[in-house]
Amino acid sequence: MAEASVASHELPNIVTIISEHFKDIPVLRNLSHYENVIFSLIVIAAISLITIVASRRLRMIPGRLQSAFEMFVGGFDSFICGILGPKGRRFTPFIGTLFIYILSMNLISLVPFMKAPTSNWSVTLALALCVFVYLQYTTLKELGLLGFVDHLMGKPRGILAASVVIPLLMLFLHIISELVRPISLSLRLRSNIWGDDMLLAVLAGFGLKGVPLLLFNMFIAALAAVVQASVFCLLTTIYFALALTREEKADIRDIGT
């Protein structure tokens, strides 16, 4: 099994094991084609269950689980509002949900016989497209159609606006940069998580001799999972800031690049 994991650059998971042992049953044999969907649903079910348990009996004097949730929500809301201002609070549920979902999908690969769905580009691209569509919808709703086109042109004024060519060039470059963002955002997350999974699969192939190094890299992979989920959400917040915050736009652009 260890040699197989090294050859496939991926640790065996419960879905692929079932598919290989029940090849005669068409339904189970084809399960491996949907392994990313299955593990994504497992993550959603786990998050939903924990949330229901934490919010079932809310108290004035919270228990440990309720306190942990309140501290996370409060801290995350302060982080979002610190970048977007007070109006950014309405984006806290969206970006916070993204963070919890991505972090859980990253970490699930550390559980034996599980796989990180975020090591697959189709999953991370779907997440990035959700951000792209919501960002464009919010910008169009906030600025209106003319304001949205003006935003894409870089808000040209005076002689710059009269030149026509420069605003059209800015419009073209802005559209290209907007279209590239989902690709870069998804590939960054997928590549890092896939690289961590591949390294763990290689170390697992060393047998007992590789256990200390495997445990150390599992710790590093856990840290990387937190960092990658944070980077995804931080860039998402900055994209909203670039589109909606005008006064501090120049400073934020420097951070985003």
GROMACS .gro file of C-alpha atoms in nm:
model
  257
    1MET     CA    1   0.000   0.000   0.000
    2ALA     CA    2   0.291   0.232   0.080
    3GLU     CA    3   0.448   0.178  -0.263
    4ALA     CA    4   0.112   0.243  -0.427
    5SER     CA    5   0.073   0.570  -0.236
    6VAL     CA    6   0.415   0.691  -0.352
    7ALA     CA    7   0.341   0.592  -0.709
    8SER     CA    8   0.010   0.777  -0.713
    9HIS     CA    9   0.152   1.074  -0.511
   10GLU     CA   10  -0.150   1.046  -0.286
   11LEU     CA   11  -0.233   0.858   0.033
   12PRO     CA   12  -0.512   0.599  -0.006
   13ASN     CA   13  -0.850   0.719   0.116
   14ILE     CA   14  -1.165   0.535   0.214
   15VAL     CA   15  -1.341   0.608  -0.116
   16THR     CA   16  -1.062   0.471  -0.337
   17ILE     CA   17  -1.025   0.166  -0.108
   18ILE     CA   18  -1.396   0.087  -0.141
   19SER     CA   19  -1.381   0.138  -0.518
   20GLU     CA   20  -1.084  -0.100  -0.552
   21HIS     CA   21  -1.234  -0.374  -0.330
   22PHE     CA   22  -1.579  -0.369  -0.491
   23LYS     CA   23  -1.490  -0.349  -0.858
   24ASP     CA   24  -1.771  -0.588  -0.944
   25ILE     CA   25  -2.036  -0.348  -0.819
   26PRO     CA   26  -2.073  -0.061  -1.072
   27VAL     CA   27  -2.204   0.192  -0.818
   28LEU     CA   28  -1.915   0.139  -0.575
   29ARG     CA   29  -1.656   0.101  -0.852
   30ASN     CA   30  -1.735   0.450  -0.982
   31LEU     CA   31  -1.728   0.614  -0.639
   32SER     CA   32  -1.367   0.725  -0.691
   33HIS     CA   33  -1.485   0.963  -0.966
   34TYR     CA   34  -1.680   1.154  -0.701
   35GLU     CA   35  -1.433   1.139  -0.413
   36ASN     CA   36  -1.388   1.518  -0.395
   37VAL     CA   37  -1.765   1.569  -0.381
   38ILE     CA   38  -1.799   1.299  -0.114
   39PHE     CA   39  -1.529   1.448   0.109
   40SER     CA   40  -1.670   1.799   0.056
   41LEU     CA   41  -2.010   1.671   0.174
   42ILE     CA   42  -1.846   1.506   0.477
   43VAL     CA   43  -1.688   1.841   0.568
   44ILE     CA   44  -2.021   2.023   0.526
   45ALA     CA   45  -2.196   1.764   0.744
   46ALA     CA   46  -1.929   1.793   1.016
   47ILE     CA   47  -1.940   2.175   1.017
   48SER     CA   48  -2.322   2.172   1.025
   49LEU     CA   49  -2.329   1.924   1.314
   50ILE     CA   50  -2.079   2.125   1.523
   51THR     CA   51  -2.267   2.448   1.450
   52ILE     CA   52  -2.600   2.297   1.552
   53VAL     CA   53  -2.453   2.164   1.876
   54ALA     CA   54  -2.284   2.498   1.955
   55SER     CA   55  -2.595   2.708   1.887
   56ARG     CA   56  -2.860   2.472   2.025
   57ARG     CA   57  -2.858   2.605   2.379
   58LEU     CA   58  -2.727   2.960   2.380
   59ARG     CA   59  -2.662   3.097   2.729
   60MET     CA   60  -2.573   3.431   2.883
   61ILE     CA   61  -2.280   3.255   3.049
   62PRO     CA   62  -2.147   3.056   2.751
   63GLY     CA   63  -1.989   2.715   2.765
   64ARG     CA   64  -1.654   2.632   2.608
   65LEU     CA   65  -1.787   2.557   2.259
   66GLN     CA   66  -2.012   2.865   2.252
   67SER     CA   67  -1.724   3.079   2.382
   68ALA     CA   68  -1.494   2.947   2.108
   69PHE     CA   69  -1.752   3.031   1.841
   70GLU     CA   70  -1.814   3.378   1.982
   71MET     CA   71  -1.442   3.453   2.001
   72PHE     CA   72  -1.393   3.338   1.640
   73VAL     CA   73  -1.689   3.537   1.505
   74GLY     CA   74  -1.590   3.849   1.700
   75GLY     CA   75  -1.225   3.828   1.596
   76PHE     CA   76  -1.308   3.758   1.232
   77ASP     CA   77  -1.560   4.043   1.221
   78SER     CA   78  -1.299   4.284   1.362
   79PHE     CA   79  -1.049   4.163   1.100
   80ILE     CA   80  -1.292   4.219   0.810
   81CYS     CA   81  -1.410   4.558   0.940
   82GLY     CA   82  -1.047   4.659   0.996
   83ILE     CA   83  -0.988   4.630   0.621
   84LEU     CA   84  -1.326   4.723   0.472
   85GLY     CA   85  -1.451   4.961   0.740
   86PRO     CA   86  -1.784   4.938   0.926
   87LYS     CA   87  -1.969   4.855   0.602
   88GLY     CA   88  -1.757   4.544   0.568
   89ARG     CA   89  -1.957   4.370   0.842
   90ARG     CA   90  -2.209   4.247   0.585
   91PHE     CA   91  -1.931   4.046   0.418
   92THR     CA   92  -1.826   3.874   0.742
   93PRO     CA   93  -2.072   3.580   0.700
   94PHE     CA   94  -1.957   3.513   0.342
   95ILE     CA   95  -1.582   3.538   0.403
   96GLY     CA   96  -1.607   3.369   0.744
   97THR     CA   97  -1.794   3.074   0.591
   98LEU     CA   98  -1.529   3.050   0.320
   99PHE     CA   99  -1.254   3.042   0.584
  100ILE     CA  100  -1.416   2.768   0.793
  101TYR     CA  101  -1.503   2.559   0.486
  102ILE     CA  102  -1.159   2.586   0.324
  103LEU     CA  103  -0.975   2.529   0.653
  104SER     CA  104  -1.183   2.217   0.726
  105MET     CA  105  -1.124   2.079   0.376
  106ASN     CA  106  -0.750   2.145   0.411
  107LEU     CA  107  -0.727   1.974   0.750
  108ILE     CA  108  -0.935   1.667   0.669
  109SER     CA  109  -0.639   1.514   0.483
  110LEU     CA  110  -0.461   1.476   0.820
  111VAL     CA  111  -0.732   1.230   0.929
  112PRO     CA  112  -0.641   0.872   0.825
  113PHE     CA  113  -0.816   0.754   0.507
  114MET     CA  114  -0.949   1.101   0.429
  115LYS     CA  115  -0.856   1.337   0.145
  116ALA     CA  116  -0.840   1.716   0.116
  117PRO     CA  117  -1.090   1.823  -0.156
  118THR     CA  118  -0.889   2.143  -0.192
  119SER     CA  119  -0.605   1.941  -0.349
  120ASN     CA  120  -0.828   1.924  -0.659
  121TRP     CA  121  -0.841   2.227  -0.889
  122SER     CA  122  -1.211   2.184  -0.974
  123VAL     CA  123  -1.299   2.242  -0.606
  124THR     CA  124  -1.076   2.548  -0.555
  125LEU     CA  125  -1.182   2.695  -0.890
  126ALA     CA  126  -1.548   2.662  -0.790
  127LEU     CA  127  -1.472   2.850  -0.466
  128ALA     CA  128  -1.282   3.121  -0.654
  129LEU     CA  129  -1.567   3.158  -0.906
  130CYS     CA  130  -1.811   3.206  -0.616
  131VAL     CA  131  -1.592   3.493  -0.496
  132PHE     CA  132  -1.566   3.634  -0.850
  133VAL     CA  133  -1.943   3.629  -0.915
  134TYR     CA  134  -2.033   3.772  -0.572
  135LEU     CA  135  -1.766   4.044  -0.606
  136GLN     CA  136  -1.887   4.154  -0.950
  137TYR     CA  137  -2.251   4.147  -0.837
  138THR     CA  138  -2.174   4.353  -0.526
  139THR     CA  139  -1.965   4.606  -0.718
  140LEU     CA  140  -2.233   4.647  -0.986
  141LYS     CA  141  -2.502   4.685  -0.719
  142GLU     CA  142  -2.301   4.941  -0.519
  143LEU     CA  143  -2.170   5.153  -0.806
  144GLY     CA  144  -2.448   5.115  -1.065
  145LEU     CA  145  -2.381   5.034  -1.431
  146LEU     CA  146  -2.210   5.366  -1.517
  147GLY     CA  147  -2.011   5.366  -1.194
  148PHE     CA  148  -1.907   5.005  -1.259
  149VAL     CA  149  -1.778   5.091  -1.609
  150ASP     CA  150  -1.610   5.403  -1.464
  151HIS     CA  151  -1.446   5.181  -1.200
  152LEU     CA  152  -1.320   4.941  -1.467
  153MET     CA  153  -1.175   5.237  -1.659
  154GLY     CA  154  -0.984   5.353  -1.352
  155LYS     CA  155  -1.206   5.658  -1.291
  156PRO     CA  156  -1.046   5.881  -1.558
  157ARG     CA  157  -1.103   6.254  -1.517
  158GLY     CA  158  -1.002   6.571  -1.709
  159ILE     CA  159  -0.746   6.531  -1.986
  160LEU     CA  160  -0.709   6.162  -1.906
  161ALA     CA  161  -1.078   6.103  -1.978
  162ALA     CA  162  -1.065   6.309  -2.299
  163SER     CA  163  -0.785   6.096  -2.438
  164VAL     CA  164  -1.033   5.804  -2.479
  165VAL     CA  165  -0.751   5.563  -2.564
  166ILE     CA  166  -0.611   5.542  -2.211
  167PRO     CA  167  -0.952   5.474  -2.046
  168LEU     CA  168  -1.022   5.203  -2.305
  169LEU     CA  169  -0.679   5.052  -2.241
  170MET     CA  170  -0.743   5.063  -1.866
  171LEU     CA  171  -1.083   4.897  -1.923
  172PHE     CA  172  -0.920   4.615  -2.121
  173LEU     CA  173  -0.644   4.561  -1.862
  174HIS     CA  174  -0.892   4.574  -1.573
  175ILE     CA  175  -1.118   4.311  -1.733
  176ILE     CA  176  -0.818   4.085  -1.793
  177SER     CA  177  -0.700   4.125  -1.432
  178GLU     CA  178  -1.050   4.048  -1.302
  179LEU     CA  179  -1.068   3.730  -1.514
  180VAL     CA  180  -0.723   3.614  -1.403
  181ARG     CA  181  -0.798   3.648  -1.030
  182PRO     CA  182  -1.012   3.331  -0.997
  183ILE     CA  183  -0.742   3.130  -1.173
  184SER     CA  184  -0.455   3.259  -0.957
  185LEU     CA  185  -0.663   3.237  -0.639
  186SER     CA  186  -0.765   2.876  -0.705
  187LEU     CA  187  -0.428   2.754  -0.830
  188ARG     CA  188  -0.245   2.901  -0.528
  189LEU     CA  189  -0.467   2.711  -0.284
  190ARG     CA  190  -0.480   2.387  -0.483
  191SER     CA  191  -0.106   2.372  -0.552
  192ASN     CA  192  -0.004   2.427  -0.190
  193ILE     CA  193  -0.245   2.169  -0.048
  194TRP     CA  194  -0.166   1.920  -0.324
  195GLY     CA  195   0.207   1.966  -0.258
  196ASP     CA  196   0.160   1.897   0.114
  197ASP     CA  197  -0.045   1.583   0.041
  198MET     CA  198   0.215   1.459  -0.206
  199LEU     CA  199   0.496   1.510   0.047
  200LEU     CA  200   0.304   1.317   0.316
  201ALA     CA  201   0.241   1.034   0.068
  202VAL     CA  202   0.611   1.014  -0.014
  203LEU     CA  203   0.712   1.014   0.355
  204ALA     CA  204   0.450   0.747   0.434
  205GLY     CA  205   0.625   0.526   0.180
  206PHE     CA  206   0.938   0.517   0.400
  207GLY     CA  207   0.763   0.297   0.655
  208LEU     CA  208   0.854   0.310   1.027
  209LYS     CA  209   1.182   0.490   0.954
  210GLY     CA  210   0.990   0.787   0.819
  211VAL     CA  211   0.739   0.818   1.107
  212PRO     CA  212   0.919   1.103   1.295
  213LEU     CA  213   0.959   1.301   0.973
  214LEU     CA  214   0.599   1.221   0.877
  215LEU     CA  215   0.465   1.350   1.211
  216PHE     CA  216   0.674   1.666   1.183
  217ASN     CA  217   0.546   1.733   0.832
  218MET     CA  218   0.188   1.666   0.942
  219PHE     CA  219   0.236   1.949   1.193
  220ILE     CA  220   0.376   2.170   0.915
  221ALA     CA  221   0.084   2.070   0.688
  222ALA     CA  222  -0.163   2.174   0.962
  223LEU     CA  223   0.004   2.516   0.983
  224ALA     CA  224   0.003   2.544   0.603
  225ALA     CA  225  -0.369   2.459   0.599
  226VAL     CA  226  -0.441   2.755   0.829
  227VAL     CA  227  -0.212   2.985   0.630
  228GLN     CA  228  -0.363   2.891   0.292
  229ALA     CA  229  -0.721   2.936   0.416
  230SER     CA  230  -0.619   3.274   0.561
  231VAL     CA  231  -0.448   3.383   0.239
  232PHE     CA  232  -0.754   3.290   0.031
  233CYS     CA  233  -0.983   3.492   0.258
  234LEU     CA  234  -0.739   3.782   0.294
  235LEU     CA  235  -0.713   3.818  -0.085
  236THR     CA  236  -1.092   3.794  -0.113
  237THR     CA  237  -1.125   4.077   0.141
  238ILE     CA  238  -0.870   4.287  -0.047
  239TYR     CA  239  -1.057   4.233  -0.376
  240PHE     CA  240  -1.371   4.371  -0.209
  241ALA     CA  241  -1.170   4.661  -0.067
  242LEU     CA  242  -1.022   4.747  -0.408
  243ALA     CA  243  -1.369   4.753  -0.562
  244LEU     CA  244  -1.564   4.927  -0.287
  245THR     CA  245  -1.324   5.137  -0.081
  246ARG     CA  246  -1.220   5.452  -0.263
  247GLU     CA  247  -1.031   5.661  -0.012
  248GLU     CA  248  -0.773   5.400   0.082
  249LYS     CA  249  -0.760   5.236  -0.260
  250ALA     CA  250  -0.400   5.317  -0.342
  251ASP     CA  251  -0.267   5.178  -0.013
  252ILE     CA  252  -0.469   4.857  -0.039
  253ARG     CA  253  -0.359   4.798  -0.400
  254ASP     CA  254  -0.001   4.788  -0.278
  255ILE     CA  255  -0.093   4.514  -0.030
  256GLY     CA  256  -0.293   4.318  -0.290
  257THR     CA  257  -0.005   4.299  -0.531
   0.00000   0.00000   0.00000
